[in-house]
Tab-separated table of C-alpha atoms in Angstrom:
chain	number	residue	atom	x	y	z
H	14	MET	CA	185.437	-148.745	-51.524
H	15	THR	CA	182.584	-150.950	-50.516
H	16	THR	CA	181.132	-153.525	-52.860
H	17	ARG	CA	177.745	-152.874	-54.383
H	18	ARG	CA	174.696	-153.701	-52.366
H	19	LYS	CA	172.385	-156.581	-53.201
H	20	PHE	CA	168.899	-155.168	-53.074
H	21	LEU	CA	165.773	-156.980	-51.969
H	22	THR	CA	163.068	-157.562	-54.491
H	23	SER	CA	160.094	-155.239	-54.728
H	24	ALA	CA	157.718	-157.899	-53.446
H	25	ALA	CA	157.460	-156.230	-50.051
H	26	ILE	CA	155.989	-153.141	-51.708
H	27	ALA	CA	152.822	-155.121	-52.377
H	28	ALA	CA	152.303	-155.844	-48.666
H	29	PRO	CA	149.035	-154.807	-46.974
H	30	ALA	CA	148.811	-151.187	-45.943
H	31	ALA	CA	149.032	-151.997	-42.251
H	32	LEU	CA	152.417	-153.600	-42.764
H	33	ALA	CA	153.670	-151.302	-45.506
H	34	ALA	CA	155.791	-148.892	-43.475
H	35	PRO	CA	158.145	-151.377	-41.786
H	36	ALA	CA	158.317	-153.587	-44.898
H	37	LEU	CA	159.244	-150.653	-47.119
H	38	ALA	CA	161.819	-149.368	-44.671
H	39	ALA	CA	163.495	-152.771	-44.578
H	40	SER	CA	163.569	-153.082	-48.356
H	41	THR	CA	164.495	-149.525	-49.300
H	42	ILE	CA	166.597	-149.454	-52.455
H	43	ARG	CA	169.724	-147.420	-51.819
H	44	TRP	CA	171.901	-146.009	-54.555
H	45	ARG	CA	175.158	-144.123	-54.391
H	46	MET	CA	175.589	-141.414	-57.020
H	47	GLN	CA	178.734	-139.342	-57.562
H	48	THR	CA	178.763	-136.067	-59.474
H	49	TYR	CA	181.678	-134.400	-61.238
H	50	ALA	CA	180.821	-131.205	-59.290
H	51	GLY	CA	182.213	-129.983	-56.002
H	52	PRO	CA	179.868	-129.110	-53.104
H	53	ALA	CA	179.161	-125.460	-53.995
H	54	LEU	CA	178.360	-126.232	-57.623
H	55	ALA	CA	176.436	-129.391	-56.794
H	56	GLU	CA	173.973	-127.256	-54.822
H	57	HIS	CA	172.665	-126.161	-58.214
H	58	VAL	CA	173.556	-128.760	-60.833
H	59	ILE	CA	172.369	-131.908	-59.025
H	60	LYS	CA	171.341	-131.635	-55.358
H	61	PRO	CA	167.835	-130.145	-55.929
H	62	ALA	CA	166.955	-133.033	-58.261
H	63	ILE	CA	168.209	-135.691	-55.854
H	64	ASP	CA	166.426	-134.036	-52.926
H	65	SER	CA	163.187	-134.121	-54.940
H	66	PHE	CA	163.678	-137.734	-55.929
H	67	ASN	CA	164.300	-138.827	-52.348
H	68	LYS	CA	161.312	-136.873	-51.066
H	69	ILE	CA	158.973	-138.457	-53.610
H	70	ALA	CA	160.413	-141.980	-53.502
H	71	GLY	CA	160.381	-142.083	-49.702
H	72	ASP	CA	160.929	-145.550	-48.256
H	73	GLN	CA	160.965	-147.141	-51.692
H	74	MET	CA	164.311	-145.686	-52.747
H	75	GLN	CA	166.947	-143.225	-51.586
H	76	ILE	CA	169.964	-141.860	-53.470
H	77	GLU	CA	173.067	-140.904	-51.495
H	78	LEU	CA	174.825	-138.064	-53.316
H	79	TYR	CA	178.617	-137.708	-53.312
H	80	PHE	CA	180.591	-134.786	-54.710
H	81	ALA	CA	183.663	-134.636	-56.966
H	82	ASP	CA	186.290	-137.259	-56.114
H	83	GLN	CA	184.652	-138.241	-52.799
H	84	LEU	CA	184.352	-141.950	-53.599
H	85	VAL	CA	186.566	-142.268	-56.669
H	86	PRO	CA	188.546	-139.787	-58.809
H	87	THR	CA	186.455	-138.290	-61.608
H	88	GLY	CA	188.543	-140.086	-64.215
H	89	GLU	CA	187.546	-143.419	-62.662
H	90	LEU	CA	183.814	-142.719	-62.430
H	91	PHE	CA	182.878	-144.792	-65.443
H	92	ARG	CA	184.764	-147.909	-64.366
H	93	ALA	CA	183.397	-147.685	-60.824
H	94	MET	CA	179.842	-147.395	-62.148
H	95	GLN	CA	180.329	-150.167	-64.686
H	96	LYS	CA	181.571	-152.506	-61.951
H	97	GLY	CA	178.752	-151.503	-59.623
H	98	THR	CA	180.984	-149.945	-56.964
H	99	ILE	CA	178.769	-146.888	-57.359
H	100	ASP	CA	175.316	-147.016	-58.877
H	101	ALA	CA	174.956	-143.759	-60.816
H	102	VAL	CA	176.986	-140.839	-62.124
H	103	GLN	CA	176.461	-137.276	-63.251
H	104	SER	CA	179.294	-136.267	-65.577
H	105	ASP	CA	180.261	-135.640	-69.139
H	106	ASP	CA	181.596	-138.586	-71.122
H	107	ASP	CA	185.016	-137.008	-71.596
H	108	SER	CA	185.816	-136.319	-67.941
H	109	MET	CA	184.857	-139.780	-66.715
H	110	ALA	CA	186.870	-141.450	-69.495
H	111	SER	CA	184.109	-143.693	-70.764
H	112	PRO	CA	185.374	-146.270	-73.301
H	113	THR	CA	182.844	-145.426	-76.000
H	114	GLU	CA	182.907	-143.924	-79.458
H	115	VAL	CA	181.024	-140.841	-78.187
H	116	THR	CA	183.348	-139.953	-75.307
H	117	VAL	CA	185.111	-137.217	-77.237
H	118	PHE	CA	181.826	-135.331	-77.729
H	119	GLY	CA	181.028	-135.016	-74.021
H	120	GLY	CA	181.875	-131.856	-72.124
H	121	TYR	CA	182.976	-129.137	-74.530
H	122	PHE	CA	183.305	-130.367	-78.091
H	123	PRO	CA	184.605	-127.217	-79.827
H	124	PHE	CA	181.812	-125.074	-81.316
H	125	ALA	CA	179.323	-127.939	-81.485
H	126	SER	CA	176.738	-125.698	-79.841
H	127	ARG	CA	176.181	-121.979	-79.605
H	128	TYR	CA	173.391	-121.887	-77.015
H	129	SER	CA	172.343	-124.186	-74.202
H	130	LEU	CA	169.110	-125.166	-75.963
H	131	ASP	CA	171.175	-126.668	-78.777
H	132	VAL	CA	172.153	-129.630	-76.596
H	133	PRO	CA	168.680	-131.030	-75.770
H	134	VAL	CA	167.551	-130.462	-79.360
H	135	LEU	CA	170.552	-132.395	-80.674
H	136	PHE	CA	169.797	-135.290	-78.341
H	137	ASN	CA	166.011	-135.345	-78.539
H	138	GLN	CA	165.346	-134.294	-82.137
H	139	TYR	CA	168.528	-134.916	-84.133
H	140	GLY	CA	169.327	-138.472	-83.076
H	141	LEU	CA	172.083	-138.250	-80.467
H	142	ASN	CA	169.976	-140.007	-77.815
H	143	GLU	CA	169.796	-143.165	-79.918
H	144	ILE	CA	173.551	-143.148	-80.555
H	145	TRP	CA	174.399	-142.615	-76.868
H	146	ASP	CA	171.943	-145.313	-75.809
H	147	ALA	CA	173.501	-147.841	-78.197
H	148	GLU	CA	177.078	-146.997	-77.204
H	149	TYR	CA	176.485	-147.256	-73.464
H	150	SER	CA	174.325	-150.356	-73.717
H	151	LYS	CA	177.342	-152.117	-75.209
H	152	VAL	CA	179.341	-151.529	-72.026
H	153	GLY	CA	176.706	-152.241	-69.386
H	154	VAL	CA	175.704	-148.679	-68.586
H	155	LYS	CA	172.308	-146.975	-68.874
H	156	HIS	CA	172.416	-143.510	-70.405
H	157	ILE	CA	169.441	-141.862	-68.681
H	158	SER	CA	169.476	-138.411	-70.270
H	159	ALA	CA	171.697	-135.577	-71.485
H	160	GLY	CA	171.405	-131.861	-70.912
H	161	ALA	CA	173.250	-128.567	-71.180
H	162	TRP	CA	175.354	-126.633	-68.693
H	163	ASP	CA	177.231	-123.355	-69.198
H	164	PRO	CA	179.430	-122.136	-72.070
H	165	CYS	CA	183.219	-122.552	-71.942
H	166	HIS	CA	185.236	-119.388	-71.311
H	167	PHE	CA	188.755	-118.609	-70.133
H	168	ALA	CA	189.235	-117.150	-66.656
H	169	THR	CA	192.843	-115.998	-66.333
H	170	LYS	CA	195.352	-114.093	-64.237
H	171	ASP	CA	196.577	-112.001	-67.176
H	172	PRO	CA	194.372	-110.288	-69.784
H	173	ILE	CA	193.666	-112.154	-73.038
H	174	THR	CA	192.999	-109.793	-75.946
H	175	SER	CA	194.517	-111.792	-78.829
H	176	LEU	CA	195.266	-115.396	-79.724
H	177	ALA	CA	198.948	-114.682	-79.106
H	178	ASP	CA	198.144	-114.091	-75.435
H	179	LEU	CA	197.099	-117.747	-75.092
H	180	LYS	CA	200.548	-119.096	-75.973
H	181	GLY	CA	202.241	-120.892	-73.119
H	182	LYS	CA	199.298	-120.469	-70.756
H	183	ARG	CA	198.865	-123.455	-68.415
H	184	VAL	CA	195.134	-124.030	-68.352
H	185	PHE	CA	192.865	-126.449	-66.510
H	186	THR	CA	190.333	-127.726	-69.033
H	187	PHE	CA	188.576	-130.820	-70.358
H	188	PRO	CA	190.505	-133.493	-72.294
H	189	THR	CA	189.055	-132.841	-75.742
H	190	ALA	CA	188.984	-129.067	-75.302
H	191	GLY	CA	192.641	-129.238	-74.272
H	192	ARG	CA	193.494	-131.337	-77.304
H	193	PHE	CA	191.895	-128.698	-79.536
H	194	LEU	CA	193.454	-125.700	-77.795
H	195	THR	CA	197.047	-126.949	-77.989
H	196	GLN	CA	197.280	-125.661	-81.570
H	197	PHE	CA	196.974	-122.134	-80.152
H	198	GLY	CA	199.779	-122.658	-77.674
H	199	VAL	CA	197.647	-123.546	-74.665
H	200	VAL	CA	199.214	-126.066	-72.272
H	201	PRO	CA	196.388	-128.257	-70.863
H	202	VAL	CA	196.812	-129.249	-67.225
H	203	THR	CA	194.940	-132.043	-65.458
H	204	LEU	CA	194.380	-131.654	-61.718
H	205	PRO	CA	191.755	-132.766	-59.199
H	206	TRP	CA	188.830	-130.339	-59.250
H	207	GLU	CA	189.291	-129.310	-55.612
H	208	ASP	CA	192.948	-128.324	-56.238
H	209	ILE	CA	192.239	-125.722	-58.913
H	210	GLU	CA	191.816	-122.682	-56.661
H	211	VAL	CA	195.109	-123.318	-54.869
H	212	ALA	CA	196.891	-124.046	-58.173
H	213	MET	CA	195.832	-120.620	-59.431
H	214	GLN	CA	197.150	-119.005	-56.255
H	215	THR	CA	200.505	-120.801	-56.375
H	216	GLY	CA	201.072	-120.130	-60.070
H	217	GLU	CA	200.815	-123.762	-61.132
H	218	LEU	CA	197.979	-122.614	-63.384
H	219	ASP	CA	197.639	-119.467	-65.488
H	220	GLY	CA	193.971	-119.958	-66.236
H	221	ILE	CA	190.857	-122.082	-66.306
H	222	ALA	CA	188.758	-123.057	-69.342
H	223	TRP	CA	186.230	-125.239	-67.570
H	224	SER	CA	183.086	-123.158	-67.268
H	225	GLY	CA	181.262	-119.898	-67.739
H	226	ILE	CA	181.213	-116.960	-65.371
H	227	THR	CA	178.415	-118.380	-63.193
H	228	GLU	CA	180.604	-121.250	-62.054
H	229	ASP	CA	183.607	-118.972	-61.657
H	230	TYR	CA	181.674	-117.024	-59.028
H	231	THR	CA	179.886	-120.023	-57.503
H	232	VAL	CA	182.948	-122.174	-56.830
H	233	GLY	CA	185.392	-119.385	-55.897
H	234	TRP	CA	187.478	-119.180	-59.050
H	235	ALA	CA	186.481	-115.560	-59.569
H	236	ASP	CA	188.419	-114.822	-56.374
H	237	VAL	CA	191.707	-116.124	-57.797
H	238	THR	CA	191.462	-114.927	-61.421
H	239	ASN	CA	191.488	-111.361	-62.715
H	240	TYR	CA	190.039	-111.563	-66.232
H	241	PHE	CA	187.171	-113.256	-68.043
H	242	LEU	CA	187.389	-113.769	-71.817
H	243	THR	CA	183.988	-113.215	-73.448
H	244	ASN	CA	184.840	-115.426	-76.453
H	245	ASN	CA	183.971	-119.063	-75.869
H	246	ILE	CA	184.920	-122.343	-77.521
H	247	SER	CA	181.489	-123.873	-76.955
H	248	GLY	CA	178.055	-122.544	-76.180
H	249	ALA	CA	177.194	-125.257	-73.679
H	250	TRP	CA	178.755	-128.147	-71.797
H	251	ALA	CA	177.031	-131.420	-72.650
H	252	GLY	CA	176.657	-133.739	-69.671
H	253	SER	CA	174.520	-136.704	-68.724
H	254	PHE	CA	173.113	-138.922	-66.022
H	255	PHE	CA	174.209	-142.554	-66.151
H	256	ALA	CA	173.511	-145.674	-64.107
H	257	ASN	CA	174.865	-149.193	-63.814
H	258	MET	CA	172.656	-151.178	-66.203
H	259	ASP	CA	171.937	-154.045	-63.775
H	260	ARG	CA	171.000	-151.663	-60.973
H	261	TYR	CA	168.783	-149.672	-63.344
H	262	ASN	CA	167.019	-152.778	-64.678
H	263	GLU	CA	166.298	-153.946	-61.127
H	264	LEU	CA	164.191	-150.845	-60.484
H	265	PRO	CA	160.414	-151.071	-60.889
H	266	ALA	CA	159.100	-149.092	-63.844
H	267	HIS	CA	157.694	-146.239	-61.746
H	268	LEU	CA	161.082	-145.573	-60.118
H	269	GLN	CA	162.789	-145.611	-63.508
H	270	GLU	CA	160.254	-143.030	-64.643
H	271	LEU	CA	160.785	-140.946	-61.493
H	272	LEU	CA	164.526	-140.929	-62.135
H	273	LYS	CA	163.947	-139.602	-65.637
H	274	VAL	CA	161.509	-136.924	-64.475
H	275	CYS	CA	163.861	-135.672	-61.761
H	276	MET	CA	166.819	-135.660	-64.139
H	277	ASP	CA	164.779	-133.688	-66.671
H	278	GLN	CA	163.914	-131.207	-63.925
H	279	SER	CA	167.630	-130.873	-63.227
H	280	HIS	CA	168.240	-130.054	-66.889
H	281	TYR	CA	165.503	-127.408	-66.779
H	282	TYR	CA	166.923	-125.841	-63.590
H	283	ARG	CA	170.309	-125.454	-65.214
H	284	GLN	CA	168.835	-123.905	-68.342
H	285	TRP	CA	167.607	-120.816	-66.517
H	286	TRP	CA	170.213	-120.750	-63.719
H	287	TYR	CA	173.129	-120.585	-66.123
H	288	TRP	CA	171.423	-118.464	-68.778
H	289	GLY	CA	170.482	-115.789	-66.262
H	290	GLY	CA	173.720	-116.016	-64.330
H	291	GLU	CA	175.979	-115.654	-67.345
H	292	ALA	CA	174.301	-112.371	-68.265
H	293	SER	CA	173.842	-110.847	-64.809
H	294	LEU	CA	177.407	-111.522	-63.685
H	295	ARG	CA	178.857	-109.983	-66.834
H	296	VAL	CA	176.768	-106.884	-66.196
H	297	ASP	CA	176.862	-106.624	-62.401
H	298	GLY	CA	179.786	-108.835	-61.351
H	299	THR	CA	182.683	-107.034	-59.687
H	300	LYS	CA	185.404	-109.678	-59.419
H	301	MET	CA	186.737	-110.076	-62.981
H	302	GLN	CA	187.390	-107.644	-65.796
H	303	LEU	CA	185.923	-108.650	-69.168
H	304	THR	CA	188.249	-108.935	-72.159
H	305	SER	CA	187.629	-109.993	-75.772
H	306	ILE	CA	189.524	-111.238	-78.790
H	307	PRO	CA	188.340	-109.420	-81.967
H	308	ASP	CA	185.674	-111.317	-83.925
H	309	GLU	CA	187.757	-111.541	-87.095
H	310	GLU	CA	190.623	-113.129	-85.163
H	311	TRP	CA	188.326	-115.462	-83.236
H	312	ALA	CA	186.831	-116.616	-86.547
H	313	THR	CA	190.092	-118.438	-87.205
H	314	VAL	CA	189.444	-120.500	-84.055
H	315	GLU	CA	185.984	-121.427	-85.330
H	316	SER	CA	187.481	-122.440	-88.682
H	317	ALA	CA	190.046	-124.582	-86.895
H	318	ALA	CA	187.229	-126.277	-85.000
H	319	HIS	CA	185.648	-127.462	-88.235
H	320	VAL	CA	188.970	-128.970	-89.295
H	321	PHE	CA	189.108	-130.643	-85.884
H	322	TRP	CA	185.606	-132.057	-86.435
H	323	ASP	CA	186.768	-133.736	-89.644
H	324	GLU	CA	189.814	-135.183	-87.879
H	325	ILE	CA	187.539	-136.704	-85.243
H	326	ALA	CA	185.087	-137.981	-87.875
H	327	ALA	CA	187.899	-139.861	-89.600
H	328	GLU	CA	188.520	-141.943	-86.474
H	329	SER	CA	185.414	-144.151	-86.681
H	330	GLU	CA	182.034	-144.641	-88.329
H	331	THR	CA	180.137	-143.674	-85.187
H	332	LYS	CA	182.175	-140.499	-84.704
H	333	ALA	CA	181.560	-139.606	-88.332
H	334	LYS	CA	177.820	-140.036	-87.785
H	335	VAL	CA	177.848	-137.689	-84.782
H	336	VAL	CA	179.880	-135.079	-86.645
H	337	GLU	CA	177.442	-135.209	-89.561
H	338	ILE	CA	174.599	-134.540	-87.113
H	339	PHE	CA	176.487	-131.514	-85.753
H	340	LYS	CA	177.040	-130.233	-89.281
H	341	LYS	CA	173.417	-130.752	-90.273
H	342	TYR	CA	172.119	-129.128	-87.110
H	343	ASN	CA	174.350	-126.066	-87.331
H	344	ALA	CA	173.547	-125.643	-91.011
H	345	ASP	CA	169.841	-125.763	-90.165
H	346	MET	CA	170.309	-123.138	-87.461
H	347	GLU	CA	172.163	-120.836	-89.845
H	348	LYS	CA	169.406	-121.197	-92.443
H	349	ALA	CA	166.710	-120.611	-89.813
H	350	GLY	CA	168.341	-117.285	-88.930
H	351	ARG	CA	167.284	-115.168	-85.981
H	352	PRO	CA	166.875	-116.008	-83.143
H	353	TYR	CA	168.602	-119.343	-83.784
H	354	ARG	CA	171.766	-117.869	-85.244
H	355	TYR	CA	173.034	-114.320	-85.663
H	356	GLY	CA	175.398	-112.917	-88.212
């Protein structure tokens, strides 16, 4: 891996118009960003935003986008960004193993959300932004913004129609989700993202609990699994954009603002892409048969999640604060009723 670049100052940007083009080209700020997503998925979850940023920023700044594990393994993303080996990351906290008190809540924290809109509301209106900003500032990383992805469902070789069917199943999933699911007999398996399709074909894996049905179709997993479980353990994946703090602080204010705007546009894109895709592929998709665990049986999983929340809250003051926000938010949604919560 190459060492981080030392960028020129922005003084050249103030050069006379006649000299602006060559001066800007010579002083272009160049960042390297790695996403958790493979190429097919990145076409939707990150590439449009980076393409827009580069088009608008022009000679002032360009971001080189790398896909899952291209520069470093996903589990090393945080350390590489913190050291400045790469400049920015798109990931959840859990997958990139960030050494913060909020890491456990990234990705799929069991039943923390029911719908994708829950995530931005939790961050922007219920105080999670401030907690994430404080935690990452302590370790030299800028938390730019958080947003929602798809819900977490099982895609499996064999049909799942009861909790008993989960026992012994080797499943690729996120660290915290795996920790939660072990009580139901699931065997969490950690593999590089690009190896999952082959692992399903060879029998190394029995299933995947990493996404909703949109990703299953987009990345090819629907071609190697036979069933899709309609019950989910979370309504939306919570992920973020991060940057090395020194690199971020070196940017002029207008480029910092452009980063935020383009990241927010990425969050918006995913809101409708996933929401529409999850519905249309359940209705019109032809590659996986839908199965369900009865609601009364699945309710025991939701109850177990609340016990899990309390176990996490007992680990630290910051974790307890986040869990209290989840409890407050979900209680508010229940009281608000339809369309915020049903039944």
